[in-house]
Coordinates of C-alpha atoms and ligand atoms in Angstrom, one line a residue:
M1 CA -7.9 7.8 6.9
Q2 CA -7.3 4.4 8.7
G3 CA -4.0 3.1 7.6
K4 CA -3.1 6.0 5.4
R5 CA 0.6 7.0 5.6
I6 CA 1.1 10.7 6.0
L7 CA 4.6 12.2 5.8
L8 CA 4.7 15.6 7.4
G9 CA 7.5 18.0 6.4
I10 CA 8.1 20.9 8.8
T11 CA 10.1 23.9 7.9
G12 CA 11.4 26.8 9.9
G13 CA 8.5 29.3 10.4
I14 CA 6.6 30.4 13.5
A15 CA 3.6 28.5 12.4
A16 CA 5.5 25.2 13.0
Y17 CA 4.1 25.2 16.6
K18 CA 0.7 24.5 15.1
I19 CA 1.9 21.3 13.6
A20 CA 1.5 19.6 16.9
F21 CA -2.3 20.1 16.5
L22 CA -2.2 18.9 12.9
I23 CA -0.4 15.7 14.0
R24 CA -3.1 15.2 16.7
L25 CA -5.9 15.6 14.2
L26 CA -4.3 13.2 11.7
K27 CA -3.7 10.6 14.3
K28 CA -7.3 10.8 15.4
T29 CA -8.4 9.9 11.9
G30 CA -6.4 6.7 12.2
A31 CA -3.6 7.8 9.9
E32 CA 0.0 6.8 10.4
V33 CA 2.2 9.9 10.7
K34 CA 6.0 10.3 10.2
C35 CA 7.7 13.6 10.3
I36 CA 10.8 15.2 8.6
M37 CA 12.0 18.6 9.9
T38 CA 14.5 21.0 8.4
P39 CA 17.2 21.9 10.9
A40 CA 15.8 25.4 11.2
S41 CA 12.3 24.2 12.2
S42 CA 13.6 22.8 15.5
D43 CA 13.9 26.5 16.7
F44 CA 10.1 26.7 16.5
I45 CA 9.0 23.2 17.6
S46 CA 10.9 20.6 19.5
P47 CA 11.6 17.3 17.6
L48 CA 10.7 15.6 20.9
V49 CA 7.2 17.0 20.7
V50 CA 6.9 16.0 17.0
S51 CA 8.2 12.5 17.7
T52 CA 6.1 11.9 20.8
L53 CA 2.8 13.0 19.1
S54 CA 3.5 11.2 15.8
G55 CA 4.7 8.0 17.6
N56 CA 7.7 7.8 15.2
P57 CA 11.3 9.0 15.1
V58 CA 11.8 12.3 13.4
G59 CA 14.2 12.6 10.4
I60 CA 16.2 15.9 10.4
E61 CA 19.6 15.1 8.9
F62 CA 20.7 12.5 6.4
W63 CA 22.7 10.9 9.1
N64 CA 21.7 10.2 12.7
R65 CA 24.9 11.3 14.4
E66 CA 24.3 9.2 17.6
D67 CA 24.2 5.7 15.9
G68 CA 25.5 6.5 12.4
S69 CA 22.2 5.2 10.8
W70 CA 20.9 6.7 7.5
N71 CA 17.6 8.5 7.1
N72 CA 16.7 7.1 3.7
H73 CA 14.8 9.8 1.7
V74 CA 14.0 7.1 -1.0
E75 CA 12.3 5.0 1.6
Y76 CA 10.3 7.9 2.9
G77 CA 9.3 8.6 -0.7
L78 CA 8.1 5.0 -1.1
W79 CA 6.4 4.8 2.3
A80 CA 4.2 7.9 2.1
D81 CA 0.7 8.1 0.6
V82 CA 1.0 11.8 0.7
F83 CA 3.8 14.3 1.6
V84 CA 2.4 17.4 3.4
I85 CA 4.8 20.3 3.9
A86 CA 3.5 22.7 6.5
P87 CA 4.5 25.4 7.2
L88 CA 6.3 26.0 4.0
T89 CA 8.7 28.9 4.2
A90 CA 9.6 31.1 1.3
N91 CA 13.1 29.6 1.5
T92 CA 12.0 26.0 1.2
L93 CA 9.4 27.0 -1.4
S94 CA 12.2 28.6 -3.5
K95 CA 14.4 25.5 -3.2
M96 CA 11.6 23.2 -4.1
S97 CA 10.7 25.1 -7.2
A98 CA 14.4 25.1 -8.2
G99 CA 15.0 21.4 -7.4
T100 CA 17.6 22.2 -4.8
C101 CA 18.5 19.3 -2.6
D102 CA 20.5 20.4 0.4
N103 CA 18.6 18.8 3.2
L104 CA 16.6 15.6 4.0
L105 CA 13.2 17.2 3.5
L106 CA 14.2 18.5 0.0
A107 CA 15.8 15.2 -1.0
T108 CA 12.5 13.4 0.1
Y109 CA 10.4 15.9 -1.9
L110 CA 12.4 15.0 -5.0
S111 CA 12.1 11.2 -4.3
M112 CA 8.4 11.4 -3.6
K113 CA 6.3 8.8 -5.4
S114 CA 3.0 10.2 -4.1
K115 CA 1.4 13.6 -4.1
S116 CA 2.9 16.6 -2.3
I117 CA 0.6 19.1 -0.5
V118 CA 2.0 22.4 0.9
A119 CA 0.7 25.0 3.3
P120 CA 2.8 28.2 2.8
A121 CA 3.3 30.6 5.7
M122 CA 5.2 33.9 5.7
D123 CA 4.9 37.5 6.3
L124 CA 2.4 39.4 4.0
D125 CA 4.9 41.2 1.9
M126 CA 6.9 38.0 1.3
Y127 CA 3.7 36.1 0.4
A128 CA 2.6 38.9 -2.0
H129 CA 6.1 39.1 -3.6
P130 CA 6.1 38.2 -7.3
T131 CA 8.9 35.7 -6.7
T132 CA 6.8 33.8 -4.2
K133 CA 3.8 33.8 -6.5
R134 CA 6.0 32.6 -9.3
N135 CA 7.4 29.8 -7.2
L136 CA 4.0 28.7 -6.0
D137 CA 2.7 28.6 -9.6
K138 CA 5.7 26.5 -10.6
L139 CA 5.0 24.0 -7.8
E140 CA 1.3 23.8 -8.8
A141 CA 2.4 23.2 -12.4
D142 CA 4.6 20.4 -11.1
G143 CA 1.5 18.8 -9.6
V144 CA 1.8 20.0 -6.0
K145 CA -1.4 20.9 -4.2
I146 CA -1.3 24.3 -2.5
I147 CA -3.3 25.1 0.5
P148 CA -3.2 28.9 0.4
A149 CA -2.2 31.0 3.3
E150 CA -5.0 32.8 5.2
S151 CA -5.5 36.4 6.3
G152 CA -5.2 37.5 9.8
Q153 CA -2.7 38.7 12.3
L154 CA 0.9 37.7 11.6
A155 CA 3.9 37.1 13.9
S156 CA 5.3 40.5 12.7
G157 CA 2.3 42.2 14.3
L158 CA 1.0 43.1 10.8
D159 CA -2.3 42.1 9.5
G160 CA -2.7 40.5 6.1
T161 CA -2.4 37.3 4.0
G162 CA 0.4 35.0 4.9
R163 CA -0.8 33.0 8.0
M164 CA -0.5 29.2 7.5
A165 CA -4.0 27.7 7.0
E166 CA -5.4 26.3 10.2
P167 CA -4.6 22.6 11.0
E168 CA -8.3 21.8 10.4
T169 CA -8.2 23.4 6.9
I170 CA -5.0 21.5 6.1
L171 CA -6.7 18.2 7.2
D172 CA -9.7 19.0 5.0
G173 CA -7.2 19.5 2.1
I174 CA -5.6 16.1 2.7
L175 CA -9.1 14.4 3.0
A176 CA -10.2 16.1 -0.2
Y177 CA -7.1 14.9 -2.0
F178 CA -7.7 11.3 -0.9
E179 CA -11.3 11.7 -2.1
T180 CA -10.1 12.7 -5.6
K181 CA -7.9 9.6 -5.7
K182 CA -10.9 7.4 -5.7
D183 CA -11.6 6.1 -9.1
P184 CA -15.2 6.1 -10.4
R185 CA -14.6 2.8 -12.2
I186 CA -13.7 1.2 -8.8
K187 CA -15.6 3.3 -6.2
G188 CA -18.4 1.3 -4.7
K189 CA -17.3 -2.0 -6.3
K190 CA -17.0 -5.1 -4.0
V191 CA -13.7 -6.9 -4.4
L192 CA -12.8 -10.3 -2.9
I193 CA -9.1 -10.9 -2.5
T194 CA -7.4 -14.1 -1.2
A195 CA -3.9 -13.6 0.2
G196 CA -1.1 -15.4 2.0
P197 CA -0.4 -19.1 2.4
T198 CA -2.6 -21.8 3.8
Y199 CA -1.4 -24.0 6.6
E200 CA -2.6 -27.7 6.6
N201 CA -2.4 -29.3 10.0
I202 CA -0.5 -32.5 10.5
D203 CA -1.1 -32.6 14.3
P204 CA -1.7 -30.0 17.0
V205 CA 1.9 -28.6 16.6
R206 CA 2.9 -29.2 12.9
F207 CA 1.6 -28.1 9.6
I208 CA 2.4 -28.0 5.9
G209 CA 2.8 -24.5 4.6
N210 CA 4.7 -22.3 2.2
H211 CA 6.8 -19.2 2.1
S212 CA 4.0 -16.8 0.9
S213 CA 4.1 -13.6 2.9
G214 CA 0.8 -12.2 1.7
K215 CA 2.4 -8.9 0.8
M216 CA 1.1 -8.9 -2.8
G217 CA -2.5 -9.5 -1.8
Y218 CA -2.4 -6.9 1.0
A219 CA -0.9 -4.3 -1.4
I220 CA -3.7 -5.0 -3.9
A221 CA -6.3 -4.7 -1.1
Q222 CA -4.9 -1.4 0.0
K223 CA -4.9 -0.1 -3.6
F224 CA -8.6 -1.1 -4.1
L225 CA -9.4 0.7 -0.8
D226 CA -7.6 3.8 -1.9
D227 CA -9.7 3.7 -5.1
G228 CA -12.9 3.6 -3.0
A229 CA -13.8 -0.1 -3.3
E230 CA -15.3 -2.3 -0.6
V231 CA -12.9 -5.1 0.1
I232 CA -13.2 -8.6 1.5
L233 CA -9.7 -9.8 2.3
I234 CA -9.6 -13.5 3.0
S235 CA -6.2 -14.0 4.5
G236 CA -4.2 -17.1 5.3
P237 CA -1.7 -16.8 8.2
T238 CA 0.7 -13.9 7.7
K239 CA 2.8 -11.7 9.9
L240 CA 1.6 -8.5 8.2
K241 CA 0.1 -5.6 10.0
E242 CA -3.7 -5.6 9.7
L243 CA -5.1 -3.2 7.1
E244 CA -7.6 -0.9 8.5
S245 CA -10.6 0.8 6.8
S246 CA -14.3 1.0 7.4
K247 CA -14.6 -0.4 3.9
L248 CA -12.7 -3.5 4.7
K249 CA -13.7 -6.9 6.1
T250 CA -10.8 -9.2 6.8
I251 CA -11.5 -12.9 7.3
H252 CA -8.6 -14.8 8.7
V253 CA -8.4 -18.5 7.7
R254 CA -5.8 -21.2 8.1
S255 CA -6.5 -24.0 5.7
A256 CA -7.6 -24.3 2.1
N257 CA -10.9 -25.7 3.2
E258 CA -11.5 -22.7 5.5
M259 CA -10.5 -20.3 2.7
L260 CA -12.9 -22.0 0.3
E261 CA -15.7 -21.7 2.8
A262 CA -15.0 -18.0 3.3
V263 CA -14.9 -17.4 -0.5
Q264 CA -18.2 -19.4 -1.0
S265 CA -20.0 -17.3 1.6
E266 CA -19.0 -14.0 0.0
W267 CA -18.6 -14.6 -3.7
D268 CA -22.2 -14.0 -5.0
S269 CA -22.2 -10.3 -3.9
C270 CA -18.7 -9.5 -5.3
D271 CA -17.9 -7.7 -8.6
I272 CA -14.2 -8.6 -8.7
G273 CA -12.1 -11.5 -7.5
I274 CA -8.3 -11.4 -7.1
F275 CA -6.9 -14.7 -6.0
S276 CA -3.3 -14.1 -4.9
A277 CA -3.2 -16.7 -2.1
A278 CA -0.7 -19.5 -2.3
V279 CA -3.0 -22.3 -1.5
A280 CA -1.5 -25.7 -0.5
D281 CA -2.5 -28.2 -3.2
Y282 CA -2.6 -31.1 -0.8
R283 CA -3.3 -31.6 2.9
P284 CA -2.7 -34.5 5.2
A285 CA -5.4 -37.2 4.8
E286 CA -5.7 -37.4 8.6
V287 CA -4.9 -34.8 11.3
A288 CA -3.6 -36.5 14.4
E289 CA -5.4 -35.4 17.5
Q290 CA -2.3 -35.7 19.7
K291 CA 1.3 -34.7 18.8
I292 CA 2.9 -37.4 16.7
K293 CA 5.7 -39.1 18.6
K294 CA 9.0 -39.9 17.0
S295 CA 9.3 -43.7 16.2
D296 CA 10.6 -45.4 13.1
D297 CA 13.5 -44.0 10.9
E298 CA 11.0 -43.2 8.1
M299 CA 7.5 -41.8 8.3
V300 CA 5.0 -41.7 5.4
L301 CA 2.4 -38.9 5.4
R302 CA -0.5 -39.5 3.1
L303 CA -1.9 -36.4 1.4
V304 CA -5.2 -35.7 -0.3
K305 CA -6.0 -33.0 -2.8
N306 CA -7.3 -29.7 -1.6
P307 CA -10.2 -28.0 -3.3
D308 CA -9.1 -25.5 -6.1
I309 CA -10.7 -22.4 -4.7
L310 CA -10.1 -20.2 -7.8
K311 CA -11.6 -22.9 -10.1
W312 CA -14.7 -23.0 -7.8
A313 CA -15.0 -19.2 -8.3
G314 CA -14.5 -19.5 -12.1
D315 CA -17.2 -22.2 -12.3
N316 CA -19.5 -20.0 -10.2
K317 CA -18.8 -16.7 -12.0
T318 CA -21.9 -14.7 -12.7
K319 CA -20.9 -11.0 -13.2
Q320 CA -17.5 -11.1 -11.6
V321 CA -14.2 -10.1 -13.3
L322 CA -11.8 -12.9 -12.1
V323 CA -8.1 -12.6 -11.8
G324 CA -5.7 -15.4 -10.8
F325 CA -2.0 -15.7 -10.2
A326 CA 0.5 -18.1 -11.5
L327 CA 3.9 -18.5 -9.8
E328 CA 6.0 -20.9 -11.9
T329 CA 9.6 -22.0 -12.1
N330 CA 9.4 -23.0 -15.8
N331 CA 7.2 -22.8 -18.9
L332 CA 5.6 -19.7 -17.4
Q333 CA 3.4 -18.6 -20.2
E334 CA 2.3 -22.0 -21.3
N335 CA 1.3 -23.0 -17.7
A336 CA -0.4 -19.7 -17.1
Q337 CA -2.4 -20.0 -20.3
K338 CA -3.7 -23.4 -19.2
K339 CA -4.7 -22.0 -15.8
L340 CA -6.4 -19.1 -17.4
E341 CA -8.6 -21.4 -19.5
K342 CA -9.2 -24.1 -16.9
K343 CA -10.2 -21.7 -14.2
N344 CA -12.3 -19.5 -16.4
L345 CA -10.3 -16.3 -15.6
N346 CA -10.4 -12.9 -17.2
F347 CA -6.7 -12.5 -16.7
I348 CA -3.8 -14.1 -15.0
V349 CA -0.9 -12.4 -13.3
M350 CA 2.3 -14.4 -13.9
N351 CA 5.5 -14.3 -12.0
S352 CA 8.5 -16.5 -12.3
L353 CA 10.7 -17.7 -9.4
A354 CA 13.6 -17.5 -11.9
D355 CA 13.3 -13.7 -11.8
Q356 CA 15.5 -12.0 -9.2
G357 CA 13.4 -10.1 -6.7
A358 CA 10.1 -11.7 -7.7
G359 CA 7.8 -14.0 -5.8
F360 CA 7.6 -15.0 -2.1
G361 CA 8.8 -12.8 0.7
H362 CA 10.3 -10.0 -1.4
D363 CA 9.1 -6.4 -1.2
T364 CA 9.4 -6.3 -5.0
N365 CA 7.8 -8.3 -7.8
K366 CA 8.1 -8.7 -11.6
I367 CA 4.9 -9.6 -13.3
S368 CA 3.4 -10.2 -16.7
I369 CA -0.3 -10.2 -17.4
L370 CA -2.0 -12.5 -19.9
D371 CA -5.7 -11.9 -20.6
D372 CA -8.4 -14.0 -22.2
H373 CA -8.1 -12.0 -25.4
N374 CA -4.5 -13.3 -25.6
N375 CA -3.0 -9.8 -24.8
L376 CA 0.3 -10.1 -23.0
R377 CA 1.9 -7.3 -21.1
S378 CA 5.2 -7.4 -19.2
F379 CA 6.2 -5.1 -16.4
E380 CA 9.6 -4.1 -14.9
L381 CA 10.7 -5.2 -11.4
K382 CA 8.8 -2.9 -9.0
S383 CA 7.8 -2.5 -5.4
K384 CA 4.7 -4.6 -4.6
K385 CA 2.8 -1.4 -4.0
E386 CA 3.6 -0.3 -7.6
V387 CA 2.8 -3.8 -8.9
A388 CA -0.6 -3.6 -7.1
N389 CA -1.2 -0.3 -8.9
D390 CA -0.3 -1.9 -12.3
I391 CA -2.7 -4.8 -11.7
V392 CA -5.6 -2.6 -10.6
E393 CA -4.9 -0.2 -13.5
Y394 CA -4.9 -3.2 -15.9
L395 CA -8.2 -4.3 -14.5
K396 CA -9.8 -0.8 -15.0
I397 CA -8.8 -0.7 -18.7
Y398 CA -9.8 -4.4 -19.2
S399 CA -13.3 -3.7 -17.7
T400 CA -14.0 -0.6 -19.8
Ligands
CTP1 N1 -5.4 -21.5 -6.3 C1 -6.6 -21.7 -5.5 N2 -6.8 -22.9 -4.9 C2 -5.9 -23.9 -5.0 C3 -4.7 -23.7 -5.8 C4 -4.5 -22.5 -6.4 O1 -7.4 -20.8 -5.4 N3 -6.1 -25.0 -4.4 C5 -5.3 -20.3 -7.0 C6 -4.1 -19.4 -6.6 O2 -4.6 -18.5 -5.6 C7 -3.7 -18.8 -7.9 C8 -4.0 -19.8 -8.9 O3 -5.0 -20.7 -8.4 O4 -4.4 -17.6 -8.2 C9 -2.9 -20.6 -9.4 O5 -2.2 -21.2 -8.4 P1 -1.0 -22.2 -8.6 O6 -0.5 -22.8 -7.3 O7 0.1 -21.5 -9.5 O8 -1.6 -23.3 -9.6 P2 -2.3 -24.6 -9.3 O9 -3.6 -24.5 -10.0 O10 -2.3 -25.1 -7.9 O11 -1.4 -25.5 -10.2 P3 0.1 -26.1 -10.0 O12 0.4 -26.1 -8.5 O13 0.1 -27.4 -10.6 O14 1.0 -25.2 -10.8

């Protein structure tokens, strides 16, 4: 669960106190946890406990009254890999099945891009009521995973079915969900991904670089990990948070030559190559050993060509499916077609700096894919996480 983003929704039932244990269990697996609470749930568990254990602020209202900031339900929906609502009261269940949206938790449920999992908890007669059954069936039909309530002693003193599943059972349900997300076409495959910029040193304090953030390559790496692949991420210098997974090997490099060396040492054993790095085409012919001092009004820097890493991989392709990127300012398709052929690619992901929200630094991207059978597919402007999904989905269809 390293790096997985779990959004926990807590509603107002007595079982809310057990969520402290669930948060602990989730954090132990390496997952990142954020929590949203309905106002009523804070009668059962203190937001301070939830925030301290999760290590993140808790969202309760749309507005934080102290500083006037907004808890953005859309951002929660984009952030989460899964939304787990536990305990789920009969009241919130009914609102979810009806599409009611009168608090932050419900607005987030409606905005959710990923799977929702619920663990209902209520008294036995409420749980057995036909309305509750109908509402749970409706949620299930909407794609929500239900972790059924268990039998035992209830807060009312009665014995019967209605207790929230134990935190360990909820955790098992979450783990089982991530297992089902793994794709048999990708599971067990070894994927090499280059990401980020390269820095080409001029002297000990200066370099030639570019504005690549690495976000696209990291999002693709995460998507392959989610699908069960083994990933070698060869990353230029970025400010991004390290991805974490037992199936991931990250190799940090700085220059194009270092990136080439890393690719060469890993390439043979890989099944798929995704080359999203923005590699500097040239590097200074000489790297000064000492800091270059200011002297004349002009200074000439002689550059020499860097190796084309993607072309090397294309020339040394044995079994691999090879994907390159083309970021262009003009003649996008024509230039991309030439790169596709010259570098022996299976397909090329094109983006244009002319498109708003596409390319370096943004959290969004707008791509088209051109493959070696001359198929062209264009996509809308989307978050880089969604673009990563599109690229990996294209690869699955291409390879089958
Ligand atoms: N690439 C690479 N090594 C290089 C240059 C580029 O691996 N030295 C890869 C990039 O990661 C990308 C693809 O080649 O997947 C295209 O990169 P781009 O910079 O668009 O193309 P270039 O081949 O460098 O051509 P130009 O700069 O002239 O557009």
